[in-house]
XYZ file of N, CA and C in Angstrom:
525
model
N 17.189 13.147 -8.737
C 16.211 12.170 -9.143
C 14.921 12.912 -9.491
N 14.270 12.779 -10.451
C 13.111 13.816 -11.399
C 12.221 12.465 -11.656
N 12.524 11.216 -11.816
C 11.308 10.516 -12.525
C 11.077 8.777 -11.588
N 10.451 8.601 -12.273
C 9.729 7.352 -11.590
C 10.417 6.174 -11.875
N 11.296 5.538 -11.011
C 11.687 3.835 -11.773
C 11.389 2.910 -11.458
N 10.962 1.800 -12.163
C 9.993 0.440 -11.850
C 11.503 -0.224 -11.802
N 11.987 -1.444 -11.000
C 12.644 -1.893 -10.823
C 12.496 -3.358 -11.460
N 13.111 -3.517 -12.759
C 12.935 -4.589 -12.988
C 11.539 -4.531 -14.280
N 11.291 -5.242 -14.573
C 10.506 -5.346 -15.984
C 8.282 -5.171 -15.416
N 7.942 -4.439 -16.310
C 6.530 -4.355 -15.799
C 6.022 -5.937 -16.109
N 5.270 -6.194 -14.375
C 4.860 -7.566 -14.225
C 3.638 -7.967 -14.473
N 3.033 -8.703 -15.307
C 1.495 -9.387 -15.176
C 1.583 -10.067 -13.965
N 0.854 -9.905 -13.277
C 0.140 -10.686 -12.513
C -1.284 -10.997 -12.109
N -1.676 -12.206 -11.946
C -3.073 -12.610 -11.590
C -3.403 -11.821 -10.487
N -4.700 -11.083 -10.460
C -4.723 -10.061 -9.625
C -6.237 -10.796 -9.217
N -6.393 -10.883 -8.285
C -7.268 -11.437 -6.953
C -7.933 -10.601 -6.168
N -9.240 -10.989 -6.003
C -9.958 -10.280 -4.928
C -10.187 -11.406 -3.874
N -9.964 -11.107 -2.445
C -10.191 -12.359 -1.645
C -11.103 -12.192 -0.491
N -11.676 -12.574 0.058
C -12.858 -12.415 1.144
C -11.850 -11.852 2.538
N -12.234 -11.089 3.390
C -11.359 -10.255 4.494
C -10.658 -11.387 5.232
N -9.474 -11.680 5.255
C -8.626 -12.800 6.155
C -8.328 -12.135 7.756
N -8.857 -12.621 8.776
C -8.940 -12.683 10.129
C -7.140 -12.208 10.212
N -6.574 -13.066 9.899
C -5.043 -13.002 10.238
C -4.101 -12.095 9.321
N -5.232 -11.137 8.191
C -4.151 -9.845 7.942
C -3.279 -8.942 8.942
N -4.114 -8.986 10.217
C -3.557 -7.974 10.878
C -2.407 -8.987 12.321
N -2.130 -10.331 11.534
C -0.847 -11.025 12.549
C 0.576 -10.423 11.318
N -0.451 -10.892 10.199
C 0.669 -10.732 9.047
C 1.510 -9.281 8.867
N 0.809 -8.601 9.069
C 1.390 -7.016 9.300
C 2.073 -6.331 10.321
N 1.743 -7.236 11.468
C 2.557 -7.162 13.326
C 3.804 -7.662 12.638
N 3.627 -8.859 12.308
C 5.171 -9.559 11.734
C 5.856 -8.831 11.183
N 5.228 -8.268 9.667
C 6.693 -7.557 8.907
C 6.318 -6.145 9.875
N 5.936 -5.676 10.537
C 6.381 -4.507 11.445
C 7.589 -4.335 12.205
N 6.925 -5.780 13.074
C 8.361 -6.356 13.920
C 9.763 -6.441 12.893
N 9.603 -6.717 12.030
C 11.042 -6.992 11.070
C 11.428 -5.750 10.411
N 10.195 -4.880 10.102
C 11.304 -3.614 10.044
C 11.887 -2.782 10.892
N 10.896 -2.857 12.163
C 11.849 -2.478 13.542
C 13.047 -2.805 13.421
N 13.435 -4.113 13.323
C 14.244 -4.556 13.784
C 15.320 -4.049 12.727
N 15.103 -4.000 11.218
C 15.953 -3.412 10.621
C 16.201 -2.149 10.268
N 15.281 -1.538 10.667
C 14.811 0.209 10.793
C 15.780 0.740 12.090
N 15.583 -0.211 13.349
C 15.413 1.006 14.689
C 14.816 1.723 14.489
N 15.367 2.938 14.839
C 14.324 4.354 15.043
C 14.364 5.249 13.883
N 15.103 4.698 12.821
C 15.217 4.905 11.646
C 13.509 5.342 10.606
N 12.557 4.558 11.426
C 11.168 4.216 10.813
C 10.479 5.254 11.836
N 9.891 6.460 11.564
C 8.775 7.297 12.379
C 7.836 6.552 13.242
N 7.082 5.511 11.570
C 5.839 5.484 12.026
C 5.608 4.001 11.038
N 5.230 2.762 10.867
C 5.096 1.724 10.786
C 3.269 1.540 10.410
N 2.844 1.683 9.622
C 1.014 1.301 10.111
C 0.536 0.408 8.783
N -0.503 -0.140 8.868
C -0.673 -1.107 8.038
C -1.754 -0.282 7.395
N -1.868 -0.257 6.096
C -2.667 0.921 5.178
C -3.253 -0.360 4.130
N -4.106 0.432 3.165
C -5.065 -0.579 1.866
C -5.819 -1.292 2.346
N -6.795 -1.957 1.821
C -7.325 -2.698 2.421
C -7.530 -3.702 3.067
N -6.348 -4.316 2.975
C -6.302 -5.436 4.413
C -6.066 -4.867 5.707
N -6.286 -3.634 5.582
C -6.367 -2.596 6.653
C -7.491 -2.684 7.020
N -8.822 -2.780 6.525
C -9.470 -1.978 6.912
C -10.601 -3.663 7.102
N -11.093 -3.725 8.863
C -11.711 -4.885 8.550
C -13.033 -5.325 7.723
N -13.548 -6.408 7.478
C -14.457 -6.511 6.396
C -14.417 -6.057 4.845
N -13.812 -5.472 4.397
C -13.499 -5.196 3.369
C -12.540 -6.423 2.551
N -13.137 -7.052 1.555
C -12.290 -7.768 0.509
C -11.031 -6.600 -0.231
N -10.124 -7.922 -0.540
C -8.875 -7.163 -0.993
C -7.964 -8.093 -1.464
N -7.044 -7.342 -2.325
C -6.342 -8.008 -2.887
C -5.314 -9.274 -1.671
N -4.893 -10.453 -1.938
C -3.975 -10.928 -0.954
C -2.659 -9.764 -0.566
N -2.209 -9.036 -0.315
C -1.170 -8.150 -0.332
C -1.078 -7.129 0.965
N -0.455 -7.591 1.750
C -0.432 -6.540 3.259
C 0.533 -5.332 2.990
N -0.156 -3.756 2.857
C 0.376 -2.735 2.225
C 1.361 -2.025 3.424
N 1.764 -1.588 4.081
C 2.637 -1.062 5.166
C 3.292 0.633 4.190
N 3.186 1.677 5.213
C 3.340 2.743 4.714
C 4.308 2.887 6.269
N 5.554 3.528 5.851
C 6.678 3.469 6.682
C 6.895 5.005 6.590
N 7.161 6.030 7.614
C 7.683 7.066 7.284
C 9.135 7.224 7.906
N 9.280 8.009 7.302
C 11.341 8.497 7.597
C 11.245 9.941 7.412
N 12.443 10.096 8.027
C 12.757 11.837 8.524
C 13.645 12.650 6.943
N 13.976 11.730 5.865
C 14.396 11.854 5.119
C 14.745 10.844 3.488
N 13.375 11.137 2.573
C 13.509 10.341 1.826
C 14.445 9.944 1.002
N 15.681 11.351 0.698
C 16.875 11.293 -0.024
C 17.406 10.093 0.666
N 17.691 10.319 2.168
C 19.112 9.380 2.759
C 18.782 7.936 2.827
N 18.697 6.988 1.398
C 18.179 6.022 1.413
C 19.236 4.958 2.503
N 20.288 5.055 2.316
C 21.539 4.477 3.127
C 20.942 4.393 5.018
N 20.091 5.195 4.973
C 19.250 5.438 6.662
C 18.052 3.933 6.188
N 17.469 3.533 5.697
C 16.646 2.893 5.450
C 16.569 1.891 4.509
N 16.736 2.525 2.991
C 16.708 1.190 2.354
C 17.619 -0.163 2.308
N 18.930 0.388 2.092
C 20.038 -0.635 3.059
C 19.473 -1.800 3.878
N 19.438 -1.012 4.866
C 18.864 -2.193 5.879
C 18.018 -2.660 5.764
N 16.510 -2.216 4.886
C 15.399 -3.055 4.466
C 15.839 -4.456 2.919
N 16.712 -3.839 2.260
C 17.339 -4.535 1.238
C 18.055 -6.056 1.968
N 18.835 -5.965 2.963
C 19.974 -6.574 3.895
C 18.299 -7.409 4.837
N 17.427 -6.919 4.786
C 16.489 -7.795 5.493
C 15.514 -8.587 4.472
N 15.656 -8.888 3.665
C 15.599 -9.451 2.399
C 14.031 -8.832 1.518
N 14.154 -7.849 1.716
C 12.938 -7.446 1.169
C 13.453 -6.913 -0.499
N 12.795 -6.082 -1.579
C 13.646 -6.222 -2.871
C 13.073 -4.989 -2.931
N 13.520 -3.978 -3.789
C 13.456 -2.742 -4.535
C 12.499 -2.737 -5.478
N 11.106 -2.277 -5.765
C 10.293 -2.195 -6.734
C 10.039 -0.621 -7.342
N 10.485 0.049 -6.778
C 9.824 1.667 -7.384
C 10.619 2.447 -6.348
N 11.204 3.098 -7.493
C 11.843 4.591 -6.709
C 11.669 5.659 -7.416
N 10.840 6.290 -6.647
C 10.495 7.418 -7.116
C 11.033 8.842 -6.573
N 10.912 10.576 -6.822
C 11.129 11.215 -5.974
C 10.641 11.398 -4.534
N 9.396 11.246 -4.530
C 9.151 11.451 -3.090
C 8.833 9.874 -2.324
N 8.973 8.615 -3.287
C 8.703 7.671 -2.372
C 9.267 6.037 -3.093
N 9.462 5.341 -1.842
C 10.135 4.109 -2.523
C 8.922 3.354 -2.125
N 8.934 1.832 -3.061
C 8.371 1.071 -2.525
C 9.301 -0.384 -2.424
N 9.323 -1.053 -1.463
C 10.008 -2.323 -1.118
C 9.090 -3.474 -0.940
N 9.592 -4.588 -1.600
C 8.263 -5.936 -1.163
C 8.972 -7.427 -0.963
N 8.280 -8.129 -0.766
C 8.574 -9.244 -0.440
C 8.969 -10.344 -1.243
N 9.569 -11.174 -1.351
C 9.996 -11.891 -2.540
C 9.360 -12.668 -3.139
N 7.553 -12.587 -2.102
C 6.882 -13.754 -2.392
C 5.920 -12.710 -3.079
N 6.153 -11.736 -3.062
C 4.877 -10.427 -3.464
C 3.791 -9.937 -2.644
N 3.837 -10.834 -1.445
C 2.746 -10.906 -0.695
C 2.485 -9.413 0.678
N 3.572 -8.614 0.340
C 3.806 -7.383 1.511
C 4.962 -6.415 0.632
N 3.884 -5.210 0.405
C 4.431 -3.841 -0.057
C 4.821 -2.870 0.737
N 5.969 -2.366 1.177
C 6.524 -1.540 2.131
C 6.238 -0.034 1.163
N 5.461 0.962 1.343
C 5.219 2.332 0.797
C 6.434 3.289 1.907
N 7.362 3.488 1.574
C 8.561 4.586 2.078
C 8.127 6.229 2.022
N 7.831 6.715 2.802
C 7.582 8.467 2.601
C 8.335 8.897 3.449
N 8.519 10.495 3.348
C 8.828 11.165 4.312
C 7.786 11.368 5.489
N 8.021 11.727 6.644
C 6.592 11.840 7.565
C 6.586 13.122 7.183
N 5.122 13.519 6.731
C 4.017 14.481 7.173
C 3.735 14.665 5.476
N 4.709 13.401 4.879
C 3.905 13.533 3.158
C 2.360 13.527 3.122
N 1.814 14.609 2.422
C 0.672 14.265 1.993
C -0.170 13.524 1.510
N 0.604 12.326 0.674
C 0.513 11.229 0.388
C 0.248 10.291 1.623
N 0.838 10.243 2.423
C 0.786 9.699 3.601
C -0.465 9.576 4.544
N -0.116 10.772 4.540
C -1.799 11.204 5.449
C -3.181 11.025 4.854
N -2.903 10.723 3.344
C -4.005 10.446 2.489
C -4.227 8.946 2.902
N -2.993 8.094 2.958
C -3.107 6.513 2.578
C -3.796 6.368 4.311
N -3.799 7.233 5.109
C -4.327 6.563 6.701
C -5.930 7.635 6.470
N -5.814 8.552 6.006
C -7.495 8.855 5.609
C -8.491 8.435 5.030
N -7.868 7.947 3.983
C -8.282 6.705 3.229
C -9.057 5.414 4.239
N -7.835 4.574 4.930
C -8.136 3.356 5.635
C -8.873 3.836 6.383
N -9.246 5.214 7.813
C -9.984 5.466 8.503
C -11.075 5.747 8.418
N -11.376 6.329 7.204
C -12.351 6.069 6.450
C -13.114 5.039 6.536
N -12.656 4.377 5.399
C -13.257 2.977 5.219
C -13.459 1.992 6.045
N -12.511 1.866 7.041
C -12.719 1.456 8.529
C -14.553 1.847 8.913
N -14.659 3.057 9.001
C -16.127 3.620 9.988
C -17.329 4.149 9.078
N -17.150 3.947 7.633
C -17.795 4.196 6.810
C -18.126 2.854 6.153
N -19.529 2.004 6.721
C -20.050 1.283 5.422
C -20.243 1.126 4.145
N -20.899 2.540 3.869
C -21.704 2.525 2.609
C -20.143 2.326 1.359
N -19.418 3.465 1.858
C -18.200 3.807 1.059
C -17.488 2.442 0.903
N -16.964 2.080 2.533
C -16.345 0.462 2.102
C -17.160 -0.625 1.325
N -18.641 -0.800 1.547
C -19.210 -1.421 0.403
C -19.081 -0.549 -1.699
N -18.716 0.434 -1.209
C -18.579 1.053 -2.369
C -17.087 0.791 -3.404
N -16.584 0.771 -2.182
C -15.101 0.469 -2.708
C -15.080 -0.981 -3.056
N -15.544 -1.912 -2.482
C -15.153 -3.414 -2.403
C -16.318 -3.602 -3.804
N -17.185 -3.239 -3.988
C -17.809 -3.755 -5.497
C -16.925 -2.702 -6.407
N -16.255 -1.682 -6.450
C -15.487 -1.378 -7.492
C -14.756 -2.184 -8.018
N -13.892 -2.735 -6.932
C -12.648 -3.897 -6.979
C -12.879 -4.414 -7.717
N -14.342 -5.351 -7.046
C -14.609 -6.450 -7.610
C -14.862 -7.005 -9.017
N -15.579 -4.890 -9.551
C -15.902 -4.880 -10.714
C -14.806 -4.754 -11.773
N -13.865 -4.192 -11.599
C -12.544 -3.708 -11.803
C -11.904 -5.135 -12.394
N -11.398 -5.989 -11.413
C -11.065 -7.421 -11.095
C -11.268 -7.829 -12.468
N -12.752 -8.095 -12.586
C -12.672 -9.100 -14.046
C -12.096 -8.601 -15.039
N -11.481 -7.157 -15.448
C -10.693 -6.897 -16.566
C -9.267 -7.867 -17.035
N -9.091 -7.637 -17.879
C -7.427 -8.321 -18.288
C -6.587 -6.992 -17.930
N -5.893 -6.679 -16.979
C -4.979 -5.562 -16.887
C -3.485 -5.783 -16.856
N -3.024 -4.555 -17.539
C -1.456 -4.943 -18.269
C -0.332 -5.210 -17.085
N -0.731 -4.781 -15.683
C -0.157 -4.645 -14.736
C -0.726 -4.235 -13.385
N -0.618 -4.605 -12.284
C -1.134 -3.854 -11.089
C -1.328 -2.416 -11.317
N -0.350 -1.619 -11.535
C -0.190 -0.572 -11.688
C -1.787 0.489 -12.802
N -1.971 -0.497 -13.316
C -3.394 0.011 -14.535
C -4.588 -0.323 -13.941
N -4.400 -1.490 -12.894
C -5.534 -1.835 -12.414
C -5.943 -0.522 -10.982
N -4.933 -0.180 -10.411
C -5.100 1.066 -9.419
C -5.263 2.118 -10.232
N -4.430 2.648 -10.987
C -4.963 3.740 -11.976
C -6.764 3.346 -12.002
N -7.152 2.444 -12.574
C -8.535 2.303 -12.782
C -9.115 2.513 -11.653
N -9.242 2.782 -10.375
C -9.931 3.006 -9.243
C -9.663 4.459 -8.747
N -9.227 4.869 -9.448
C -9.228 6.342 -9.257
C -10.001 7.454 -8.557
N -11.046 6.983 -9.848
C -12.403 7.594 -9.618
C -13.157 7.363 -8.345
N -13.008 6.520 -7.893
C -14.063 6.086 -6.576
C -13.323 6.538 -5.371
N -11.570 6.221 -5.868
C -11.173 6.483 -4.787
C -11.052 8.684 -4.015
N -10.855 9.176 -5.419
C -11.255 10.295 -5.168
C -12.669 10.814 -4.611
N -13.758 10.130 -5.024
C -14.953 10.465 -4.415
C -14.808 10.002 -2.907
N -14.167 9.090 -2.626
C -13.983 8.396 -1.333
C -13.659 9.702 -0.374
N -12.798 10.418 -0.495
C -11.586 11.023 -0.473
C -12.384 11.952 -0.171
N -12.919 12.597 -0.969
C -13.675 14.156 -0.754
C -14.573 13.837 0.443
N -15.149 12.530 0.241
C -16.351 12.524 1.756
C -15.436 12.642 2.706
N -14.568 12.220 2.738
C -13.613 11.459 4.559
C -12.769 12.987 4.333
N -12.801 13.624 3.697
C -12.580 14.973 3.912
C -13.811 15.988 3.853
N -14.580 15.249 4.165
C -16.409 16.524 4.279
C -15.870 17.523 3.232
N -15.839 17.223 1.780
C -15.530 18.506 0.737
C -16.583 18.003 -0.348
N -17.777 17.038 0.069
C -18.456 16.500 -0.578
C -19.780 16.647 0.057
């Protein structure tokens, strides 16, 4: 496997910014509990990442979950049983799958543990968690971002790039 596959046809969707919901973090215990349950010990590490991670921060409606595994090839260890727990296939890539909900409302991010990617998506949230200025920085990007017409989720994150790399260099003191 060498390239990136979107599962299924690239989607418009109405893309939303919403004021911080109190009960993101019941919504994320829940599908935790349910991939336990279809994971076992199959799942490293379970944590709720993006910004409904991070409190006070506006965000899209969408509870992001970054799952690690001991092996991203052996999808038969994981995706199986997340598929069989009715979640659906959106992106398979080489180093990472993503799985979601049928309602769209919860993105499962699949890595190997100790991906770099990984450790970015919880540097990121810890960040923004204990950093004001930045989480106010990030949440008027969104916001500004938001009013575009974008061809897909996917163009609308591409477009935050920039901030999010500056983000990135502070919560790594390389700034």
């Amino acid at each position: 496997m060498t390239h990136a596959e979107i599962v299924g046809e690239v989607e418009k969707r109405d893309l939303v910014i919403v004021n911080p919901d109190p009960f993101w973090p019941q919504v994320f215990d829940q599908h935790k509990d349910r991939i336990r349950v279809a994971l076992g010990t199959g799942a490293r590490k379970a944590e709720h990442i993006g910004s409904t991670a991070v409190p006070g921060l506006a965000a899209k409606p969408i509870i992001d979950i970054l799952v690690t595994v001991d092996d991203i090839t052996a999808e038969e260890e994981y995706l199986d049983p997340l598929l069989n727990a009715g979640f659906q296939l959106r992106v398979r890539e080489p180093k990472h799958r993503m799985v979601r909900t049928p309602e769209l409302d919860v993105h499962i991010h699949i890595l190997e543990s100790g991906d770099p990617a990984g450790i970015d998506y919880l540097l990121l949230r810890d960040h923004l968690r204990g950093d004001r200025a930045d989480r106010e920085l990030y949440e008027r990007t969104k916001r500004e971002l938001i009013r575009s017409d974008w061809a897909d989720m996917n163009a609308y994150a591409e477009a935050k790039t920039t901030v999010i790399t500056l983000i990135m260099e502070r919560a790594r003191g390389t700034v």
